[in-house]
Amino acid sequence: MTLPGIVQLALYLAVLLALVKPLGWFMARVYTGKPCGLDRVLGPFERLFYRVSGVDSKAEMSWKEYAKAVLVFSALGLFSVYGLQRGQALLPLNPQALGAITPDSSFNTSVSFVTNTNWQGYGGEVTMSYLSQMLALGTQNFVSAATGMAVLVALIRGLSRRSAFTIGNFWVDLTRSTLYILLPLSCILALALVSQGVVQSLKPSQTVSLVQPILFEQSRGDQGEATHTVRVTEQVLPLGPAASQIAIKQLGTNGGGFFNVNSAHPFENPTPFSNFLEVLAILLIPAALCWTFGEMIGDRRQGWAVLAAMTAIFTVLLLACTWAESAANPAITAFGVDSTFGAAGNMEGKEVRFGIANSALWATATTAASNGSVNAMHDSFTPLSGLVPMWLMQLGEVVFGGVGCGLYGMLMFVIVAVFIAGLMVGRTPEYLGKKIEPFEMKMAALAVLMPCALVLLGTAVAVVVPQGQTTSNPGAHGFSQILYAFSSASNNNGSAFAGLSANTPFYNTALGVCMFLSRFWLIVPVLAIAGSLASKKGVPATAGTLPTHTPVFIGMLICVVIIVGALTFVPALALGPIVEQLQLQGH
Amino acid sequence: MATSLHTPAVPSRSLFDPAIVRVALVSALLKLNPRDQIRNPVLFVVFVVSLLATLLFAHALLGRGEARAGFIGWIALWLWFTVLFANFAEAMAEGRGKAQAASLRRARRDVKARKLHEPRRDGRSELVEGSALRKGDIVLVEAGEVIPGDGEIIEGVASVNESAITGESAPVIREAGGDRSAVTGGTTVLSDWIILRIAANPGQTFLDRMIALVEGAKRQKTPNEIALDILLAKLTIIFLLACATLLPYSIYAAAQAKAADPNSVAAPVTVTVLLALLVCLIPTTIGGLLSAIRIAGMDRLVQANVIATSGRAVEAAGDVDVLLLDKTGTITLGNRQASQFHPVDGASAEELADAAQLASLADETPEGRSIVVLAKKYSLRERNMHDLGASFTPFSAQTRMSGVSVNGREIRKGAADAIDAYVTRMGARPSEQARVIVNEVSKRGSTPLVVADGKGRTLGIIELKDIVKGGIAERFAEMRRMGIKTVMITGDNPVTAAAIAAEAGVDDFLAQATPENKLDLIRKYQQGGRLVAMTGDGTNDAPALAQADVAVAMNTGTQAAKEAGNMVDLDSNPTKLIEVVQIGKQLLMTRGSLTTFSIANDVAKYFAIIPVAFAATYPQLDALNIMRLNPATGILSAVIFNALIIVALIPLALRGVKYRPVEASVLLRNNLLVYGVGGLIVPFIGIKLIDLALNVL
């Protein structure tokens, strides 16, 4: 680890935490319907939208109605994204004349984008027409994120309301999240990215002459050792409406890149400054939502406590990842390869313009949040630093996590922590004055259980069936690739370890099912808890009440998150990255 | 933990009473019945796993095993021990409960009852079995006879020995009407006779309920237990998946190793090892001790001489935020004492003392008697009502006065506003001077009784002094630290109440309490989300008792009060409520702490099992063997530790985690340090020691 590297990491955290309060405050005003400034400009559009779609913005929903609205809306999204992909050859805005996408890939991609996972089994620039990118994927980038935020806001209402039967109106929460939060932030970010050189155009790919031709030897294929010299004079520059897509892909913790190599591509992430903005955008909303949460329940300390727990886990893992990447790969040093290359750390699969610290930062942030975009190839990380992103996903995407879903996932862990801690102080456990009873426990258990089960079972199936054997490496690393894919899909992250060829009917289907189940299986219990908590009377806090904002409780919460995550996956990790690291060291 | 074995919580019964241990050992084996096991999901998994391991052992004995038969055999044996130890823990707790129940049962000797056809002592009667009595039957009990069932005295007064229930040998007076009319079956009438109406059908008496409770016959789980069960089931499912999927992962890893190097000795992990890993990871410690904790909690309550109608009430006691306490008997010594006479409007002290004594002659309350005694200081001899030809007007809740009429002269004493009303009715004006003195007396926390005569003349004030119990202020400070608000309930006027409240250190008070405003107060707190506890004994307490979340009725109280409450205190000690709250808290804390301990243990078990389990495929994993366990015995050591820790924690489960009245945040920190951090460290040491021992043997 170098000093400039550490300074960059510290600067990142400082800027992120400084933005938490203003953005969190703004979002709280948006969700409580108070004037937020933007409503003077956008308010008429909001009301027009309700009038056109026939939504009664004053009508409140019970948790069941809310859940039904979420599911119906997501189902509509699912069908429209699938249809647009299958019919893309017949539709406009397809200058490359790309053909229809296969059924299994279309299924996988539509589930992937509707569930805010944005796992990409396809290569963007050679698969998706501009229309598919903008109308199918772009729309879902906004609304899948807004859905997560809406569910979170419903849960917050459940926690803050007393003896109520409703938890808000999904259509209003969805509209306000998109119109007041995601759209304006995306506009700002997209313009900033364009200023850095990110492309934004509807023109087809451009063929340009190279300044200097490139010559290389290529084997003649069937004629053994014989080669011929190839002379390249032209290059294809992919274009498209990238900046706008990238802005929301980062802000909405979506992560589906415009180009295949995602934010490692120079047109998607050209400069260190664009890199800083993009990686900041990953955690911006998830972090700020903690403040919104504290503000809306009327106790800001609670929001800070959750944020502190997230930040603590994040910082430790970030340092671990950076440290492990800063060490040279002993297998490479053993060849006596350039020692200065070794001293710079493990540069394999990294963009030179980002270096070790920014690649490790991105890898940690993108998997802490359920973003999944990359600016370096995680598959090439050392086993130990590859373990960090994998494990962050396995924790259930609750360290910041996806917009909305990260915090509601974390609140499920809070419920488990409160339950154990509450018993330890000799009272029926309660959180924010709401008693945690068997119903809440059952729902929280369901929510925490599902992603774990999907990761474990999915990986087990993949290592057994022959269709699962599409890893690029044998041994422990191959196992890591499979485990990583299922950890990513089952926690709605979307990050890939590359290496694994996942655009096959088996993986498209298996991972699609994982993404679908983990997203919607979680949303229903979360909303059920919201409904149940809203209907309860509040218990006023006394000296006998377990305080949930103290360092002791924050520590306890961290332990619960880590122990549940670690204990479940330690055996699997031992057979993957852990043994790989030990093998590497023994090399 | 080992040292605590020698300091039993109950002096009367040692924690490991040999008689109880013997019975428990047998019943641990009997509990292997699958129908018993399935009630506890965690232990049922261990039970099934043990069966599987035994089958694998048999398989290995036939020479086709996946590992050495000796290894599988030892693992299977200790897996069975895990089940047995958990059964033993439960049986121990049940045994202690049963011992208590047996001694209670002795009180329930079957007795003959004299059933009356009409409620008259000389009425027609027949002899029936006590157990045949139904609710509503009328029976006569004479001196020396055992009361055949719970009931209410409808005629007569008697001294009753209740030692069979309360352990207190001094006889108590029970009489018809009023708040001391309830009697309990199994107690003995010492003198006189009583006619009582039976209040409970056979099998529903207090004694029956108490026996059922300590025997654990009522196995209804409380909401907290259900929620904890869900958490434990969830952890069990996760670990079941983690261990089951390890088999395909390991087969894959071994195949990969073989593909890379055909000479590799890589072999997938054995099922035996996976079974051992599973049992070590699932929360067997808390799962095995859960029922022991519950039974022991009930047992502690019974030892405090309190009967609860359900386990739910006990846990609710731990959640109580507001404690309503009657002033008299709880906060102050039962009786107020007359301490001074304050004559007004020109009356002399002797005149007042004379009137006060006359008005109190027939007043048999301790206060009345203390007035007579005080009057003697004014050289007034005690006089006899009958000699004077006086007629007595007893106190009533409506007039709130009592008094006497002697030689055509009326004398009344009572609360200031009642006397004011009386004086006005007599056509005079209430005394201004009396009002001033009443205020002064009230401010001192004493109770003013105003004395007036039939001419509307106010003679003066008797000052009744309340004596606050010693040490009560400290207890209330303790409650405040626990987050419990104390509210004093009193019939006194607000000024007196405020003074006593300040002296006793309660947080709030309800003055001039009536059954209605008591009920309103409870409802008000409950609407604010608070849980209210109270004690009561009178029939007019019944509505409030029924409304309160935790309601402790005094055993001396009326049947109505006992039925309205959800606990009965056999000692009839109003401060018992504080103990009940602590028992409730202790019950929850023990569960939470052992859950934490159980989960924290898993970390060490991974370090013991994982390196050995995959040694054949990945010898590099030996780097994780930080305890440097012998690969041949490491897994067995973890399994043995996992079984033994259940036995080691039985004393803690039975006695409960120590509760200290401090803030929740401090409690959490302390318990996390002991059971969380302790739970991380202890197994590292324990497993290593067991491993060393195994290798020495």
PDB file of N, CA, C and O in Angstrom, chain A residues 419-420 423-428 438 441 449 453 456 459 469 474-475 537-538 540 542-545 567-568 579 582-583, chain B residues 223-224 227-228 231 238 241 245 249 252 256 318-319 321 482-483 526 528-529 585 588-589 596 606 618 620 664 668 671:
ATOM      1  N   PHE A 419     -32.849  -8.818  18.406  1.00  0.00           N
ATOM      2  CA  PHE A 419     -33.505  -9.926  19.085  1.00  0.00           C
ATOM      3  C   PHE A 419     -32.563 -10.564  20.108  1.00  0.00           C
ATOM      4  O   PHE A 419     -32.910 -10.733  21.272  1.00  0.00           O
ATOM      5  N   ILE A 420     -31.345 -10.868  19.671  1.00  0.00           N
ATOM      6  CA  ILE A 420     -30.405 -11.528  20.586  1.00  0.00           C
ATOM      7  C   ILE A 420     -29.993 -10.562  21.700  1.00  0.00           C
ATOM      8  O   ILE A 420     -29.990 -10.905  22.878  1.00  0.00           O
ATOM      9  N   LEU A 423     -32.822  -9.966  24.255  1.00  0.00           N
ATOM     10  CA  LEU A 423     -32.946 -11.031  25.252  1.00  0.00           C
ATOM     11  C   LEU A 423     -31.855 -10.876  26.304  1.00  0.00           C
ATOM     12  O   LEU A 423     -32.092 -11.076  27.486  1.00  0.00           O
ATOM     13  N   MET A 424     -30.673 -10.477  25.839  1.00  0.00           N
ATOM     14  CA  MET A 424     -29.549 -10.388  26.781  1.00  0.00           C
ATOM     15  C   MET A 424     -29.732  -9.297  27.829  1.00  0.00           C
ATOM     16  O   MET A 424     -29.048  -9.305  28.846  1.00  0.00           O
ATOM     17  N   VAL A 425     -30.607  -8.326  27.576  1.00  0.00           N
ATOM     18  CA  VAL A 425     -30.854  -7.325  28.610  1.00  0.00           C
ATOM     19  C   VAL A 425     -32.162  -7.625  29.348  1.00  0.00           C
ATOM     20  O   VAL A 425     -32.631  -6.831  30.142  1.00  0.00           O
ATOM     21  N   GLY A 426     -32.746  -8.791  29.058  1.00  0.00           N
ATOM     22  CA  GLY A 426     -33.872  -9.235  29.862  1.00  0.00           C
ATOM     23  C   GLY A 426     -35.209  -8.620  29.510  1.00  0.00           C
ATOM     24  O   GLY A 426     -36.053  -8.423  30.375  1.00  0.00           O
ATOM     25  N   ARG A 427     -35.409  -8.289  28.257  1.00  0.00           N
ATOM     26  CA  ARG A 427     -36.700  -7.759  27.836  1.00  0.00           C
ATOM     27  C   ARG A 427     -37.105  -8.387  26.522  1.00  0.00           C
ATOM     28  O   ARG A 427     -36.257  -8.846  25.770  1.00  0.00           O
ATOM     29  N   THR A 428     -38.395  -8.376  26.234  1.00  0.00           N
ATOM     30  CA  THR A 428     -38.824  -8.758  24.908  1.00  0.00           C
ATOM     31  C   THR A 428     -38.166  -7.783  23.949  1.00  0.00           C
ATOM     32  O   THR A 428     -38.295  -6.576  24.115  1.00  0.00           O
ATOM     33  N   PRO A 438     -42.639 -13.176  17.122  1.00  0.00           N
ATOM     34  CA  PRO A 438     -42.415 -14.297  16.197  1.00  0.00           C
ATOM     35  C   PRO A 438     -42.659 -13.956  14.731  1.00  0.00           C
ATOM     36  O   PRO A 438     -41.894 -14.391  13.872  1.00  0.00           O
ATOM     37  N   MET A 441     -39.729 -12.142  13.335  1.00  0.00           N
ATOM     38  CA  MET A 441     -38.577 -13.044  13.335  1.00  0.00           C
ATOM     39  C   MET A 441     -38.674 -14.015  12.164  1.00  0.00           C
ATOM     40  O   MET A 441     -37.690 -14.299  11.491  1.00  0.00           O
ATOM     41  N   LEU A 449     -32.397 -16.031   4.982  1.00  0.00           N
ATOM     42  CA  LEU A 449     -32.128 -17.413   4.580  1.00  0.00           C
ATOM     43  C   LEU A 449     -32.004 -17.590   3.071  1.00  0.00           C
ATOM     44  O   LEU A 449     -31.137 -18.298   2.583  1.00  0.00           O
ATOM     45  N   ALA A 453     -29.194 -19.724   0.867  1.00  0.00           N
ATOM     46  CA  ALA A 453     -29.566 -21.018   0.308  1.00  0.00           C
ATOM     47  C   ALA A 453     -29.312 -21.043  -1.195  1.00  0.00           C
ATOM     48  O   ALA A 453     -28.800 -22.039  -1.732  1.00  0.00           O
ATOM     49  N   LEU A 456     -25.519 -21.400  -1.984  1.00  0.00           N
ATOM     50  CA  LEU A 456     -24.985 -22.732  -1.677  1.00  0.00           C
ATOM     51  C   LEU A 456     -25.531 -23.789  -2.636  1.00  0.00           C
ATOM     52  O   LEU A 456     -24.778 -24.589  -3.190  1.00  0.00           O
ATOM     53  N   THR A 459     -24.413 -23.233  -6.453  1.00  0.00           N
ATOM     54  CA  THR A 459     -23.037 -23.662  -6.680  1.00  0.00           C
ATOM     55  C   THR A 459     -22.948 -25.184  -6.679  1.00  0.00           C
ATOM     56  O   THR A 459     -22.247 -25.783  -7.499  1.00  0.00           O
ATOM     57  N   GLN A 469     -19.540 -26.912 -16.079  1.00  0.00           N
ATOM     58  CA  GLN A 469     -18.070 -26.908 -16.157  1.00  0.00           C
ATOM     59  C   GLN A 469     -17.584 -25.991 -17.274  1.00  0.00           C
ATOM     60  O   GLN A 469     -16.959 -26.445 -18.220  1.00  0.00           O
ATOM     61  N   PRO A 474      -8.778 -24.485 -13.916  1.00  0.00           N
ATOM     62  CA  PRO A 474      -9.092 -25.695 -13.147  1.00  0.00           C
ATOM     63  C   PRO A 474      -8.911 -25.415 -11.656  1.00  0.00           C
ATOM     64  O   PRO A 474      -8.536 -24.315 -11.253  1.00  0.00           O
ATOM     65  N   GLY A 475      -9.182 -26.419 -10.850  1.00  0.00           N
ATOM     66  CA  GLY A 475      -8.851 -26.370  -9.423  1.00  0.00           C
ATOM     67  C   GLY A 475      -9.651 -25.360  -8.641  1.00  0.00           C
ATOM     68  O   GLY A 475     -10.777 -25.010  -8.997  1.00  0.00           O
ATOM     69  N   LYS A 537     -48.295  -0.658  18.536  1.00  0.00           N
ATOM     70  CA  LYS A 537     -48.149   0.552  19.346  1.00  0.00           C
ATOM     71  C   LYS A 537     -46.667   0.760  19.601  1.00  0.00           C
ATOM     72  O   LYS A 537     -45.894  -0.180  19.587  1.00  0.00           O
ATOM     73  N   GLY A 538     -46.265   1.969  19.837  1.00  0.00           N
ATOM     74  CA  GLY A 538     -44.869   2.216  20.157  1.00  0.00           C
ATOM     75  C   GLY A 538     -44.643   2.020  21.647  1.00  0.00           C
ATOM     76  O   GLY A 538     -45.500   2.320  22.451  1.00  0.00           O
ATOM     77  N   PRO A 540     -42.479   3.396  24.642  1.00  0.00           N
ATOM     78  CA  PRO A 540     -41.554   4.489  24.919  1.00  0.00           C
ATOM     79  C   PRO A 540     -40.242   3.962  25.508  1.00  0.00           C
ATOM     80  O   PRO A 540     -40.253   2.971  26.248  1.00  0.00           O
ATOM     81  N   THR A 542     -37.053   3.576  27.831  1.00  0.00           N
ATOM     82  CA  THR A 542     -36.676   3.838  29.220  1.00  0.00           C
ATOM     83  C   THR A 542     -35.233   3.406  29.393  1.00  0.00           C
ATOM     84  O   THR A 542     -34.608   2.956  28.429  1.00  0.00           O
ATOM     85  N   ALA A 543     -34.730   3.510  30.635  1.00  0.00           N
ATOM     86  CA  ALA A 543     -33.352   3.070  30.883  1.00  0.00           C
ATOM     87  C   ALA A 543     -33.222   1.570  30.676  1.00  0.00           C
ATOM     88  O   ALA A 543     -32.140   1.052  30.460  1.00  0.00           O
ATOM     89  N   GLY A 544     -34.347   0.856  30.732  1.00  0.00           N
ATOM     90  CA  GLY A 544     -34.303  -0.589  30.550  1.00  0.00           C
ATOM     91  C   GLY A 544     -34.363  -0.987  29.084  1.00  0.00           C
ATOM     92  O   GLY A 544     -34.238  -2.147  28.748  1.00  0.00           O
ATOM     93  N   THR A 545     -34.575  -0.010  28.199  1.00  0.00           N
ATOM     94  CA  THR A 545     -34.660  -0.304  26.776  1.00  0.00           C
ATOM     95  C   THR A 545     -33.261  -0.462  26.210  1.00  0.00           C
ATOM     96  O   THR A 545     -32.359   0.290  26.547  1.00  0.00           O
ATOM     97  N   LEU A 567     -19.909 -17.560   8.872  1.00  0.00           N
ATOM     98  CA  LEU A 567     -20.133 -18.935   9.287  1.00  0.00           C
ATOM     99  C   LEU A 567     -20.784 -19.757   8.189  1.00  0.00           C
ATOM    100  O   LEU A 567     -20.515 -20.936   8.053  1.00  0.00           O
ATOM    101  N   THR A 568     -21.618 -19.107   7.384  1.00  0.00           N
ATOM    102  CA  THR A 568     -22.284 -19.870   6.337  1.00  0.00           C
ATOM    103  C   THR A 568     -21.313 -20.244   5.222  1.00  0.00           C
ATOM    104  O   THR A 568     -21.400 -21.320   4.668  1.00  0.00           O
ATOM    105  N   VAL A 579      -7.861 -21.602  -0.012  1.00  0.00           N
ATOM    106  CA  VAL A 579      -6.834 -22.587  -0.342  1.00  0.00           C
ATOM    107  C   VAL A 579      -5.988 -22.094  -1.519  1.00  0.00           C
ATOM    108  O   VAL A 579      -4.785 -22.348  -1.583  1.00  0.00           O
ATOM    109  N   LEU A 582      -3.336 -19.968  -0.134  1.00  0.00           N
ATOM    110  CA  LEU A 582      -2.334 -20.772   0.558  1.00  0.00           C
ATOM    111  C   LEU A 582      -1.445 -21.496  -0.454  1.00  0.00           C
ATOM    112  O   LEU A 582      -0.231 -21.619  -0.261  1.00  0.00           O
ATOM    113  N   GLN A 583      -2.069 -21.936  -1.560  1.00  0.00           N
ATOM    114  CA  GLN A 583      -1.279 -22.603  -2.594  1.00  0.00           C
ATOM    115  C   GLN A 583      -0.291 -21.635  -3.218  1.00  0.00           C
ATOM    116  O   GLN A 583       0.858 -21.964  -3.474  1.00  0.00           O
TER     117      GLN A 583
ATOM    118  N   PRO B 223     -44.304 -16.250  23.308  1.00  0.00           N
ATOM    119  CA  PRO B 223     -43.924 -15.640  22.024  1.00  0.00           C
ATOM    120  C   PRO B 223     -42.406 -15.495  21.879  1.00  0.00           C
ATOM    121  O   PRO B 223     -41.856 -15.726  20.806  1.00  0.00           O
ATOM    122  N   ASN B 224     -41.732 -15.146  22.975  1.00  0.00           N
ATOM    123  CA  ASN B 224     -40.279 -15.007  22.896  1.00  0.00           C
ATOM    124  C   ASN B 224     -39.609 -16.329  22.585  1.00  0.00           C
ATOM    125  O   ASN B 224     -38.632 -16.392  21.843  1.00  0.00           O
ATOM    126  N   ALA B 227     -40.132 -17.086  18.910  1.00  0.00           N
ATOM    127  CA  ALA B 227     -39.246 -16.285  18.062  1.00  0.00           C
ATOM    128  C   ALA B 227     -37.824 -16.825  18.112  1.00  0.00           C
ATOM    129  O   ALA B 227     -37.143 -16.904  17.092  1.00  0.00           O
ATOM    130  N   LEU B 228     -37.381 -17.229  19.303  1.00  0.00           N
ATOM    131  CA  LEU B 228     -36.031 -17.778  19.416  1.00  0.00           C
ATOM    132  C   LEU B 228     -35.946 -19.107  18.670  1.00  0.00           C
ATOM    133  O   LEU B 228     -34.958 -19.386  17.988  1.00  0.00           O
ATOM    134  N   LEU B 231     -35.364 -18.419  15.116  1.00  0.00           N
ATOM    135  CA  LEU B 231     -33.974 -18.046  14.848  1.00  0.00           C
ATOM    136  C   LEU B 231     -33.086 -19.293  14.835  1.00  0.00           C
ATOM    137  O   LEU B 231     -32.240 -19.468  13.947  1.00  0.00           O
ATOM    138  N   ILE B 238     -29.519 -23.147   7.690  1.00  0.00           N
ATOM    139  CA  ILE B 238     -28.349 -22.602   6.981  1.00  0.00           C
ATOM    140  C   ILE B 238     -27.173 -23.560   7.085  1.00  0.00           C
ATOM    141  O   ILE B 238     -26.515 -23.882   6.092  1.00  0.00           O
ATOM    142  N   LEU B 241     -27.593 -26.686   5.052  1.00  0.00           N
ATOM    143  CA  LEU B 241     -27.276 -26.442   3.640  1.00  0.00           C
ATOM    144  C   LEU B 241     -25.776 -26.327   3.452  1.00  0.00           C
ATOM    145  O   LEU B 241     -25.219 -26.895   2.508  1.00  0.00           O
ATOM    146  N   THR B 245     -24.018 -29.083   1.058  1.00  0.00           N
ATOM    147  CA  THR B 245     -23.426 -28.686  -0.228  1.00  0.00           C
ATOM    148  C   THR B 245     -21.917 -28.893  -0.236  1.00  0.00           C
ATOM    149  O   THR B 245     -21.296 -28.888  -1.292  1.00  0.00           O
ATOM    150  N   TYR B 249     -19.124 -29.910  -3.385  1.00  0.00           N
ATOM    151  CA  TYR B 249     -17.951 -29.024  -3.556  1.00  0.00           C
ATOM    152  C   TYR B 249     -16.682 -29.849  -3.431  1.00  0.00           C
ATOM    153  O   TYR B 249     -15.733 -29.686  -4.192  1.00  0.00           O
ATOM    154  N   TYR B 252     -16.032 -32.174  -6.323  1.00  0.00           N
ATOM    155  CA  TYR B 252     -15.533 -31.375  -7.453  1.00  0.00           C
ATOM    156  C   TYR B 252     -14.050 -31.069  -7.259  1.00  0.00           C
ATOM    157  O   TYR B 252     -13.237 -31.250  -8.171  1.00  0.00           O
ATOM    158  N   GLN B 256     -10.962 -32.265  -9.557  1.00  0.00           N
ATOM    159  CA  GLN B 256     -10.058 -31.291 -10.189  1.00  0.00           C
ATOM    160  C   GLN B 256      -8.608 -31.610  -9.854  1.00  0.00           C
ATOM    161  O   GLN B 256      -7.736 -31.551 -10.711  1.00  0.00           O
ATOM    162  N   GLY B 318     -40.721  -9.363  32.893  1.00  0.00           N
ATOM    163  CA  GLY B 318     -39.420  -8.809  32.541  1.00  0.00           C
ATOM    164  C   GLY B 318     -39.532  -7.542  31.706  1.00  0.00           C
ATOM    165  O   GLY B 318     -38.611  -6.740  31.640  1.00  0.00           O
ATOM    166  N   ASP B 319     -40.685  -7.365  31.057  1.00  0.00           N
ATOM    167  CA  ASP B 319     -40.872  -6.221  30.159  1.00  0.00           C
ATOM    168  C   ASP B 319     -41.536  -5.034  30.825  1.00  0.00           C
ATOM    169  O   ASP B 319     -41.736  -4.002  30.196  1.00  0.00           O
ATOM    170  N   ASP B 321     -42.777  -1.785  32.393  1.00  0.00           N
ATOM    171  CA  ASP B 321     -42.219  -0.421  32.432  1.00  0.00           C
ATOM    172  C   ASP B 321     -42.762   0.368  33.607  1.00  0.00           C
ATOM    173  O   ASP B 321     -42.158   1.330  34.038  1.00  0.00           O
ATOM    174  N   MET B 482     -33.317   0.309  36.233  1.00  0.00           N
ATOM    175  CA  MET B 482     -33.775  -0.767  35.341  1.00  0.00           C
ATOM    176  C   MET B 482     -34.728  -0.222  34.292  1.00  0.00           C
ATOM    177  O   MET B 482     -35.164  -0.966  33.414  1.00  0.00           O
ATOM    178  N   GLY B 483     -35.087   1.060  34.426  1.00  0.00           N
ATOM    179  CA  GLY B 483     -36.000   1.646  33.447  1.00  0.00           C
ATOM    180  C   GLY B 483     -37.446   1.441  33.823  1.00  0.00           C
ATOM    181  O   GLY B 483     -38.324   1.515  32.969  1.00  0.00           O
ATOM    182  N   GLN B 526     -51.033   2.064  29.237  1.00  0.00           N
ATOM    183  CA  GLN B 526     -51.010   1.039  28.187  1.00  0.00           C
ATOM    184  C   GLN B 526     -51.186   1.654  26.808  1.00  0.00           C
ATOM    185  O   GLN B 526     -50.587   1.207  25.842  1.00  0.00           O
ATOM    186  N   GLY B 528     -50.064   4.414  25.956  1.00  0.00           N
ATOM    187  CA  GLY B 528     -48.754   4.970  25.632  1.00  0.00           C
ATOM    188  C   GLY B 528     -47.739   3.877  25.317  1.00  0.00           C
ATOM    189  O   GLY B 528     -46.559   4.158  25.181  1.00  0.00           O
ATOM    190  N   GLY B 529     -48.197   2.633  25.249  1.00  0.00           N
ATOM    191  CA  GLY B 529     -47.306   1.535  24.881  1.00  0.00           C
ATOM    192  C   GLY B 529     -46.576   0.907  26.048  1.00  0.00           C
ATOM    193  O   GLY B 529     -45.682   0.099  25.852  1.00  0.00           O
ATOM    194  N   LYS B 585     -36.827 -11.119  33.912  1.00  0.00           N
ATOM    195  CA  LYS B 585     -35.675 -10.619  33.152  1.00  0.00           C
ATOM    196  C   LYS B 585     -34.593 -11.685  33.071  1.00  0.00           C
ATOM    197  O   LYS B 585     -33.974 -11.882  32.031  1.00  0.00           O
ATOM    198  N   LEU B 588     -35.190 -14.307  30.341  1.00  0.00           N
ATOM    199  CA  LEU B 588     -34.859 -13.881  28.980  1.00  0.00           C
ATOM    200  C   LEU B 588     -33.353 -13.748  28.798  1.00  0.00           C
ATOM    201  O   LEU B 588     -32.800 -14.119  27.769  1.00  0.00           O
ATOM    202  N   MET B 589     -32.703 -13.187  29.827  1.00  0.00           N
ATOM    203  CA  MET B 589     -31.257 -12.970  29.716  1.00  0.00           C
ATOM    204  C   MET B 589     -30.507 -14.271  29.563  1.00  0.00           C
ATOM    205  O   MET B 589     -29.533 -14.363  28.824  1.00  0.00           O
ATOM    206  N   THR B 596     -26.011 -16.408  22.357  1.00  0.00           N
ATOM    207  CA  THR B 596     -24.786 -15.733  21.926  1.00  0.00           C
ATOM    208  C   THR B 596     -23.581 -16.650  22.086  1.00  0.00           C
ATOM    209  O   THR B 596     -22.757 -16.790  21.185  1.00  0.00           O
ATOM    210  N   TYR B 606     -14.853 -24.274  13.419  1.00  0.00           N
ATOM    211  CA  TYR B 606     -14.385 -24.248  12.027  1.00  0.00           C
ATOM    212  C   TYR B 606     -12.889 -24.484  11.963  1.00  0.00           C
ATOM    213  O   TYR B 606     -12.405 -25.267  11.159  1.00  0.00           O
ATOM    214  N   TYR B 618      -6.543 -30.791  -0.093  1.00  0.00           N
ATOM    215  CA  TYR B 618      -5.745 -29.570  -0.026  1.00  0.00           C
ATOM    216  C   TYR B 618      -4.924 -29.560   1.257  1.00  0.00           C
ATOM    217  O   TYR B 618      -5.329 -28.983   2.263  1.00  0.00           O
ATOM    218  N   GLN B 620      -2.609 -27.824   2.006  1.00  0.00           N
ATOM    219  CA  GLN B 620      -2.240 -26.452   2.389  1.00  0.00           C
ATOM    220  C   GLN B 620      -3.152 -25.893   3.478  1.00  0.00           C
ATOM    221  O   GLN B 620      -2.771 -25.007   4.226  1.00  0.00           O
ATOM    222  N   ALA B 664     -29.744  -0.907  30.596  1.00  0.00           N
ATOM    223  CA  ALA B 664     -29.691  -1.941  29.556  1.00  0.00           C
ATOM    224  C   ALA B 664     -28.357  -1.923  28.821  1.00  0.00           C
ATOM    225  O   ALA B 664     -27.805  -2.971  28.494  1.00  0.00           O
ATOM    226  N   LEU B 668     -25.916  -5.102  28.450  1.00  0.00           N
ATOM    227  CA  LEU B 668     -25.551  -5.654  27.157  1.00  0.00           C
ATOM    228  C   LEU B 668     -24.040  -5.780  27.045  1.00  0.00           C
ATOM    229  O   LEU B 668     -23.512  -6.798  26.622  1.00  0.00           O
ATOM    230  N   ASN B 671     -22.776  -8.654  29.338  1.00  0.00           N
ATOM    231  CA  ASN B 671     -23.118  -9.991  28.859  1.00  0.00           C
ATOM    232  C   ASN B 671     -22.413 -10.317  27.552  1.00  0.00           C
ATOM    233  O   ASN B 671     -22.061 -11.467  27.309  1.00  0.00           O
TER     234      ASN B 671
END
